[in-house]
Coordinates of C-alpha atoms in Angstrom, one line a residue:
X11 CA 29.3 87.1 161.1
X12 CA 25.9 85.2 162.0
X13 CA 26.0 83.5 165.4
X14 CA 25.3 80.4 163.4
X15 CA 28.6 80.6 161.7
X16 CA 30.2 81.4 164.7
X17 CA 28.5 78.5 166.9
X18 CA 29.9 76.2 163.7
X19 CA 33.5 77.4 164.4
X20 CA 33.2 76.9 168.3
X21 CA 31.4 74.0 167.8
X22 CA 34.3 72.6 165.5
X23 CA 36.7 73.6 167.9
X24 CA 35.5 72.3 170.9
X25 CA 35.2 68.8 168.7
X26 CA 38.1 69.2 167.8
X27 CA 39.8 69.0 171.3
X28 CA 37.3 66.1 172.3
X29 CA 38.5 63.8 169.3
X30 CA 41.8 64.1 170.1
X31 CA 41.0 62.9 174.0
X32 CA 38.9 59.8 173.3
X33 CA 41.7 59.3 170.5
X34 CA 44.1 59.4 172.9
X35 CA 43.0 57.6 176.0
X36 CA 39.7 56.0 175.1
X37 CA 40.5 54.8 171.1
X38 CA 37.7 52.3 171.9
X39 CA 35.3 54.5 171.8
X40 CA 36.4 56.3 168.9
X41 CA 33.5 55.0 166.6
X42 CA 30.7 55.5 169.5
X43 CA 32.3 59.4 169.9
X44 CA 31.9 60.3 166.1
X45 CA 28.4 58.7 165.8
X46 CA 27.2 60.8 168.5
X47 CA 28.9 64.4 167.5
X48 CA 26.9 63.8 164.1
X49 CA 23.7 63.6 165.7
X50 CA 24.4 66.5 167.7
X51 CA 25.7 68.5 164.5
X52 CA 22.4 67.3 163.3
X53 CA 20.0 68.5 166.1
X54 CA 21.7 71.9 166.1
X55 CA 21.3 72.3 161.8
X56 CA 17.7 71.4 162.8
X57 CA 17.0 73.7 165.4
X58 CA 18.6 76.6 162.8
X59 CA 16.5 75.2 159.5
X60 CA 13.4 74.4 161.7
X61 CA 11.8 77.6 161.4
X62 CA 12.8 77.7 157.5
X63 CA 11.4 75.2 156.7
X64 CA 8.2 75.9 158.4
X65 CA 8.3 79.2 156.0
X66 CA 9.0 77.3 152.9
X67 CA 6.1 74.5 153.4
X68 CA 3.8 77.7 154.0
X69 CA 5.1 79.6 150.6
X70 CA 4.6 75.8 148.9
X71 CA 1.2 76.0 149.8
X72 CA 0.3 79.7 149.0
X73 CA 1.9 79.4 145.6
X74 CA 0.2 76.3 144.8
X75 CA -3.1 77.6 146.0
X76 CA -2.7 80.3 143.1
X77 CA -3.7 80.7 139.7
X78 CA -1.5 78.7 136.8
X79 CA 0.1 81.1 134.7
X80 CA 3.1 79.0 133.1
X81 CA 3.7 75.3 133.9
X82 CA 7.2 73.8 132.1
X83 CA 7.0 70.0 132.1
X84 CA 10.0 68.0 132.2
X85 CA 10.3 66.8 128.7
X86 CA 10.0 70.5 127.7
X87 CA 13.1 71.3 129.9
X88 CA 14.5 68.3 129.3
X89 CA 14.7 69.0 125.5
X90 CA 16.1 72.4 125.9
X91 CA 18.9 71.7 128.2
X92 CA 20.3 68.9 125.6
X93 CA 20.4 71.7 123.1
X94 CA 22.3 73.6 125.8
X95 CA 24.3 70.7 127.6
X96 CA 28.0 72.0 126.1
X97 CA 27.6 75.4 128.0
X98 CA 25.8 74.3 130.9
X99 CA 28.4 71.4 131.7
X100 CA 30.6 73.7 131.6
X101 CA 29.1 76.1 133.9
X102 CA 28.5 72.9 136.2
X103 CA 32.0 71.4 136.1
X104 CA 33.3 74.5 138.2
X105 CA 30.6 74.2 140.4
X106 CA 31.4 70.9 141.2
X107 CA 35.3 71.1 141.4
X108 CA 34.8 73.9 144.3
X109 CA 32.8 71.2 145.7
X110 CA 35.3 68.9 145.2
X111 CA 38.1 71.0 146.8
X112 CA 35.6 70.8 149.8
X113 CA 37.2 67.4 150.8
X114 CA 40.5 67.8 150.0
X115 CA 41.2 68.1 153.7
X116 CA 39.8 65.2 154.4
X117 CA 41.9 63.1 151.8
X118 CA 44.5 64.5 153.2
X119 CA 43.8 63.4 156.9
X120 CA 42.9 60.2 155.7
X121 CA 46.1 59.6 154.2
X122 CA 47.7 60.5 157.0
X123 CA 46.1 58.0 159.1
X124 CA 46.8 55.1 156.4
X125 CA 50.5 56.0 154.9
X126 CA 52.8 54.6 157.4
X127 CA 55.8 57.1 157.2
X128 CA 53.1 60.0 157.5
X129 CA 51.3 58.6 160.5
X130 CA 54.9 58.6 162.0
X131 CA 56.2 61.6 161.5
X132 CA 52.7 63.2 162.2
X133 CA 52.6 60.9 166.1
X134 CA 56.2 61.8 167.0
X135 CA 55.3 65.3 167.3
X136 CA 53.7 64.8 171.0
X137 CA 57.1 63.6 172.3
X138 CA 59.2 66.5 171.9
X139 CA 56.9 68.3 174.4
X140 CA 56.7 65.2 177.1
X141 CA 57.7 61.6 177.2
X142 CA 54.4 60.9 178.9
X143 CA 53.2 58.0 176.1
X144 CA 49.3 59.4 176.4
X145 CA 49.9 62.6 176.6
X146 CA 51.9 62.8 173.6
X147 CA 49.7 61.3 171.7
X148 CA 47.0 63.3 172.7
X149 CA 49.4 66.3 171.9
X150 CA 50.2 64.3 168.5
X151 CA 46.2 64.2 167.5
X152 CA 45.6 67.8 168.5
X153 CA 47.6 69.2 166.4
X154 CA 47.0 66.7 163.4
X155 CA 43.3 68.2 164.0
X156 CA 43.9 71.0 164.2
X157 CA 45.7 71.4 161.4
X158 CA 42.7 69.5 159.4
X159 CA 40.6 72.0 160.5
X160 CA 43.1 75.3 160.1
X161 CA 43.5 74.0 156.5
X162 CA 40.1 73.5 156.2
X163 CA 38.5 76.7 157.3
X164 CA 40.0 78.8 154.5
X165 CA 38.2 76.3 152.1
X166 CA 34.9 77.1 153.4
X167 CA 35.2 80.7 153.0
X168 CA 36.4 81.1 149.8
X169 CA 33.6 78.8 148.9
X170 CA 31.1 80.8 150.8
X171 CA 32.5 84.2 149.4
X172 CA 32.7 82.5 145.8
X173 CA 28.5 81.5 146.5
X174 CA 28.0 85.1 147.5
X175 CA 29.7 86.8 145.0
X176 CA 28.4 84.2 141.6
X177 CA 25.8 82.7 143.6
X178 CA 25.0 78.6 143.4
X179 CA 23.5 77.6 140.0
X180 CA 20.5 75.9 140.7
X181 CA 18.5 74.2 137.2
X182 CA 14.8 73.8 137.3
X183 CA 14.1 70.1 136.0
X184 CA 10.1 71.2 136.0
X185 CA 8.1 74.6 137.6
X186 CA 4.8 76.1 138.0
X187 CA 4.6 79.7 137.6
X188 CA 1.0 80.9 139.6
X189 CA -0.1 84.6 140.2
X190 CA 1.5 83.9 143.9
X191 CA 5.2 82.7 142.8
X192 CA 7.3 80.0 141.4
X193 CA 7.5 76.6 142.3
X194 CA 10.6 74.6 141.0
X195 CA 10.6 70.9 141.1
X196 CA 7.8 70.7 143.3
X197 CA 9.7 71.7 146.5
X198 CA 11.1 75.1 145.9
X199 CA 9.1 78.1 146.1
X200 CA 9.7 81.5 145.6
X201 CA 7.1 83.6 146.2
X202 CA 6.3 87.2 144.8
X203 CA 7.5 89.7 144.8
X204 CA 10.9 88.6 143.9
X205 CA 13.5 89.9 145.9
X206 CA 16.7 89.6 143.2
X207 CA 16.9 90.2 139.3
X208 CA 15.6 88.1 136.5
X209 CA 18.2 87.9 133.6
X210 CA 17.2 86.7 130.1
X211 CA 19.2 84.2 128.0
X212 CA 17.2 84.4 124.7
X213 CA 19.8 82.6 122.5
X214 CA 19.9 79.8 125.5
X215 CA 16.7 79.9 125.7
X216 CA 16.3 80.7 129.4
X217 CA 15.9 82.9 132.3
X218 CA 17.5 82.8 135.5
X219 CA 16.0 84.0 139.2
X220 CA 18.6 85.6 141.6
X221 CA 17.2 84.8 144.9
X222 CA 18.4 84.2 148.4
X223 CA 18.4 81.1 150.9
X224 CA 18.5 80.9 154.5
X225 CA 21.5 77.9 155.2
X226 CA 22.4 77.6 159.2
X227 CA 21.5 81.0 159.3
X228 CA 23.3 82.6 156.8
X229 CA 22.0 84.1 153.6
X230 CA 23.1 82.4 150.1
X231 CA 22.8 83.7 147.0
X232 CA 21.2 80.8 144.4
X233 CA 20.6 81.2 140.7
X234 CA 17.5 79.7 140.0
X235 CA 17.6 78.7 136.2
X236 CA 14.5 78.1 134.3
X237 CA 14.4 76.8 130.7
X238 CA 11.9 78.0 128.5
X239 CA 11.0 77.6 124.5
X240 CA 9.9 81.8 125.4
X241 CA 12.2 83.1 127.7
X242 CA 11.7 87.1 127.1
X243 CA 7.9 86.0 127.6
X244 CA 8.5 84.4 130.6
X245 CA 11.0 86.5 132.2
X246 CA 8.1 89.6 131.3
X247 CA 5.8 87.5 133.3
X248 CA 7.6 87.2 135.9
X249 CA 8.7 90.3 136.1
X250 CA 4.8 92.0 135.9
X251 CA 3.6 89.5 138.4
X252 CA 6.3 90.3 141.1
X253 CA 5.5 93.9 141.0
X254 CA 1.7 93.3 141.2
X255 CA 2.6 91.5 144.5
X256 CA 4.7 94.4 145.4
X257 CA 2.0 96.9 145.0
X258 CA -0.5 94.9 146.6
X259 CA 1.4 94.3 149.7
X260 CA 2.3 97.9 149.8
X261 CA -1.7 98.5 149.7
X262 CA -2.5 95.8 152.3
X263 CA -2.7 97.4 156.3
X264 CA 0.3 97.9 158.0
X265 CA 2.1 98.3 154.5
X266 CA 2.0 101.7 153.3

């Protein structure tokens, strides 16, 4: 497990325990408290994707730098993924619903807060450990939270293990294709040598990229699709132009 996976689970603890206090004895501040634990979450997913995204503006530039081999513009594409839209909305659809599973804790949180008999039953659960009015209903939000966040963790993983096993369909509106790597959309670039498999979809007419990203320090697979009126060609471009990078770097100093 990466320590940023594991700083998200402490992290969601210890948040856990603090939202319960200031909902407990400070409810005034309750808006004040949430604002400021989102700009924290944000500061630490910066300080993890900081250096990443260094990397990827410096790949962006290298690959942009290099020769044009194969540019797809968007009408191109566009045109293609009409002829394909049945499949790939299908495809997308279950991509979406696991997204969409994502917040089913939260619904159910919020309808706990705003259905009456569930808001009871949830706050009398403080008093059968004390009669003290705050601590009980300190008592009562911890363990509404934490069972928010017990119900949500499993959702994360199986998404997580779903996205390593499939890996996240990503489609290429528009890309470049240079003698240093791919750029999709005009801010995702994946250099050469590629470091996944290129699969061909002749009778879909495309060709998809396996490739990895770095996400709060973990590793996710992504499936980079690329339309193309010649995807064998293509994917045979691709796949000589990764392993001339490979042999070059393996001929550069330091490399062999």
């Amino acid at each position: 497990m990466s320590r940023a996976l594991v700083a998200q689970y402490v992290l969601g603890v210890l948040a856990m325990v603090l939202f319960a206090y200031v909902s407990s004895y400070y409810p005034q501040y309750n808006m004040e408290m949430m604002v400021a634990y989102f700009v924290f979450l944000m500061l630490i997913m910066f300080a993890f994707t900081g250096k990443q995204a260094g990397q990827m503006m410096r790949d962006l530039q290298e690959i942009q730098a290099g020769e044009v081999v194969y540019k797809a513009r968007k009408e191109t594409v566009a045109k293609l993924k009409e002829k394909d839209f049945a499949k790939l909305r299908e495809e997308m659809s279950g991509q979406w619903k696991m997204m969409l599973v994502g917040f089913l804790p939260l619904l159910i949180i919020i309808l706990v807060f705003y259905v009456p008999p569930m808001r009871a039953a949830v706050f009398s659960l403080g008093w059968y450990f004390t009669d003290d009015k705050q601590l009980a209903n300190f008592i009562s939000f911890l363990i509404l939270y934490a069972s928010f966040y017990v119900f949500s963790v499993p959702f994360s993983i199986y998404s997580m293990r779903r996205q390593a096993r499939e890996g996240a369909l990503s489609v290429a509106g528009e890309y470049v294709v240079t003698d240093k790597g791919i750029l999709v959309d005009n801010r995702l670039p994946i250099r050469f040598p590629l470091k996944g498999k290129v699969e061909v979809n002749a009778r879909r007419r495309f060709v998809e990229v396996h490739t990895t990203q770095s996400t709060m320090g973990m590793e996710v697979k992504t499936r980079v699709r690329l339309y193309s009126p010649e995807p064998t060609k293509l994917a045979r471009t691709l796949k000589e132009l990764s392993e001339k990078a490979s042999q070059g770097s393996q001929g550069e100093p330091g490399n062999a």
